[in-house]
Amino acid sequence: MNEKLRRLNERVQAARRETESRGETFYPGPSRVHLAAFPPRERWDDWVELDSRAWPRRRERRYVLVPTTCFNCESACGLLAYVDRETLQVRKFEGNPEHPGSRGRNCAKGPATLNQVTDPDRVLYPLKRAAGRGEGRWERVSWDEALDDIAGRIRRAIREGRQNEVMYHVGRPGEDGFTERVLAAWGVDGHNSHTNICSSGGRAGYQYWMGLDRPSPDHANADLILLISAHLESGHYFNPHAQRVVEARQRGAKLVVFDVRLSNTATHADHWISPQPGSEAAILLAIARDLVETDRYDRAFVERWWNWREYLARERPELEPTFASFERAFLELYEDFTFEFAAAESGVPEGTLRTIADLVAQGGTRLSTHNWRSAAAGNLGGWQVSRCLFLLNALMGAVATRGGVYPNAWNKFVPRPIYLPPHPPKWNELTWPAEYPLAMNELSFLLPHFLDEGRGRLEVYFTRVYNPVWTNPDGFRWIEMLTDEARVGLHVALTPSWSETAFFADYVLPMGHGSERHDLHSYETHDAQWVGFRQPVLRTARERLGEAVEDTRQANPGEVWEENEFWIELSWRIDPDGSLGIRKYFESQHRPAARLGVDEYYGWMFANSVPGLPETAAAEGLTPLEWMRRYGAFEVRRGVGPLHEEEVPADELMDVRVDAFGRVYSRAPRPASPNVVPLPTPEPDAEGRRPVGVMVDGRVRRGFPTPSGRLEFYSRTLGEWGWPEYAVPTYIRSHVHPANLAEGQVVLVPTFRLPVQIHTRSANAKWLDEIAHTNPLWINPLDAGRWGGIRTGELVRVETEIGHFVLKAWVTEGIRPGVVACSHHMGRWKPFGESGTGQRQLMATVDLYHAGTRWKMKRRQGSTPYESSDPDTSRIWWSDVGVHQNLTFGVHPDPISGMHCWHQAVRVRRAEPGDAAGDISAETERSREVYRRWLEMTRSAFKVSPDGNRRPYWLLRPLKPGQDAFRLPPEAKRK
Ligand code: SF4
């Protein structure tokens, strides 16, 4: 008996004695564990609990507990499925205590995975449209029929050199690179993501500082936590982060929250700052200037790790190249960023800003900060918000320190897979157009405009767990695109549930929820490295009970599949005889001419690429795959520390060259890295030497993966690629800055999440829908008064640049005057006439009217009770499902980061007679004008590229093509 179990039993015995001393009968709990937080893992094969429905009888139920990973947001928290041994059904999901990121805790959306699995409206079988696209008639088809049709079209496109007509457009990836490698194996630069409507703004600010595009704040050990986000309720990695923020607060750490709304997060803050949207960078620069001016920053760190020499050489060559000169130059650069100026821009009192500066100074190296979406996703130039936020960490030396912020890759572990196909040879301008050479991700939300302009067409377009008609701005343009078969030859929606986009597909193919699929992932939740394993729990439970399962469809409901097996099968059908060179990446290494199976794929990785896992598994008599199937996550390393300080070993230094700023280049080959997929490294020098480190105090240290090897206060990349004015952290006035608003306009903040909903994925979870099913407009009482005394519950009309929407008002002091806000999680709909399809718990039935480029949507019916296999659907008591505001937004691509700048300049007024909640009107001709206006802000690679490339080679890019594909074609040849 191990120690943990022994202690548990002792507690049970103590409780027994105590109960019996009172003359009462003791019931020790069905698994003989009393008051344990989690079932001890030794008992996961046969866990016994009382059946709550049998109460007051004590009916015991026996379970196999199988770990998996939640798929509802990007945090990838661990879940534990309670699979009933008798019925082989999942009874509930709870937290997996073995998961290092979430540590057994979940938000409401984790356990609600059960609702998604049992949702009576989910897609269970492959469907093919049986009428015109979007007309709402479907017929059931076999997987074979769908696969052959799709594979045949892709095969022809590849054979005919039309690789760029194959596109995979992903919403929530939930995995680390599997599908990117599938596309690489096909030789297709067809990866498209949702990132430019999500986090490109946040990413760009970090990328230009440290060469990596995400922060990893060590909240648990911080003394000051500064969030430009709502991280205690939603946001990136929010549950793993929130629990660590709470721990820090329990220790006495201070919390500062910037949010225009009084969010649930702001209610927990010591200081809630509600600035004018878009003014955040001005505040941060004023704080930075103050820290330097008052000498309350980590001078030694800055001198050691910033590329200040490069800044002086390029921007202030007249100054002596000393650190004292740089300090002076810094203060001159930011002399306008006084607290007075920041207060005027933000509307936050000067004294409050000074207090925040004092707290930052006190935080020292224990300053953890985070900005991901929020201001970075809302504003033109929003990417400078995260750049200015990280400036505070960089000034305080709070980088890779206990309680500071790490570069994400140091707190993440991506194991090397069994095959690494080469980079695709062609560049796809539909996703990476020349106008946006510095975009962090694909210009995905401009796709309808690009196709409209004749920049290309699509033969096969996959949308995968992605709903652009609903999620993206300008959704009516997406409907126009998807219903045009000349532009989109075949649209395949890979989705667990109905969506506004799936209605306009040719095939709707049922994919699994988080408990019905395999994926591997690792995220930077804290100062550690871990890998988490998502698995189809019924398949694993059956296997644990002795059954052989070859194909996940055998265990999933209906004919729901998982993507790993789907992509492997599709790839075989694209290249059945191997002549295209594709099939070899999907073959078993053990069984010649057989398909690669998921057991072999993951088994290989766990055995060969995750250090420590084979030994840990062997100690329990398990293979690495068996261990991961049993526990679901493995911690590779804890307390990673300052990797940039590590010295580069002598065998990596050969024929070394050190440039004027200390970057060290070497001819030594890159050391074989048996474990991880290598990090991107900056470009080699002119003689082909590889950058391996940076000279600091006479030693070659690893440094950061930036061109200079240091933290880049000055970005040579931005300077050389056409944006010298933004090469240092600076403040860009937003498109919704008060100076840019017309008379009567206010700012609409349309981006915030609700804690219990998550985009398209959670609407089919009845528990969540009951808690949150509407998105009223937050209006400050001062504005409500100005607009004629609008009261809570009254209908208002919000006019955007391309249309309007109608919704209920919520008058609250929890929002800044002059700003209104509406959550983007609501307003789901299905067109009237869809025959028996579409989710009914949170989707309205609507009429769509369309005349030329004018579109209207009118709600016929909200949610109503209905009979189904789930008796709860007849108890639905809500009818309001909110409004779909995104349909009324034009596209706002930031010319540098590519991020859609979500905030809107709007007018708000009382609804007109005849207006009804959920009404929407938009004109796509006006959205074209908006697109053209924002496109004019760009600086094309054809004009600014300093090296003839389309994009700086060192910048991160999902599914990077081969280096030759980076070369710009002669402009004349461009299609
Ligand atoms: S939805 Fe909640 S439980 Fe699921 S991964 Fe996100 S934070 Fe974790």
CSV table of C-alpha atoms in Angstrom, one decimal, residues 6 91 276 323 337 433 520 530 624 757 782 806 916 919:
chain,number,residue,atom,x,y,z
A,6,ARG,CA,-2.2,4.5,3.9
A,91,ARG,CA,-21.6,9.6,-16.3
A,276,GLN,CA,-10.5,55.1,-22.8
A,323,PHE,CA,24.6,52.9,-21.5
A,337,PHE,CA,4.7,60.5,-22.1
A,433,PRO,CA,-0.7,38.5,-49.2
A,520,LEU,CA,-1.4,16.2,-27.9
A,530,TRP,CA,4.2,19.5,-19.6
A,624,PRO,CA,4.8,5.2,-22.1
A,757,GLN,CA,-19.6,30.3,-23.0
A,782,LEU,CA,-24.8,59.1,-18.1
A,806,VAL,CA,-31.0,45.8,-32.3
A,916,ALA,CA,-37.3,43.8,-32.7
A,919,ASP,CA,-32.8,42.5,-36.0
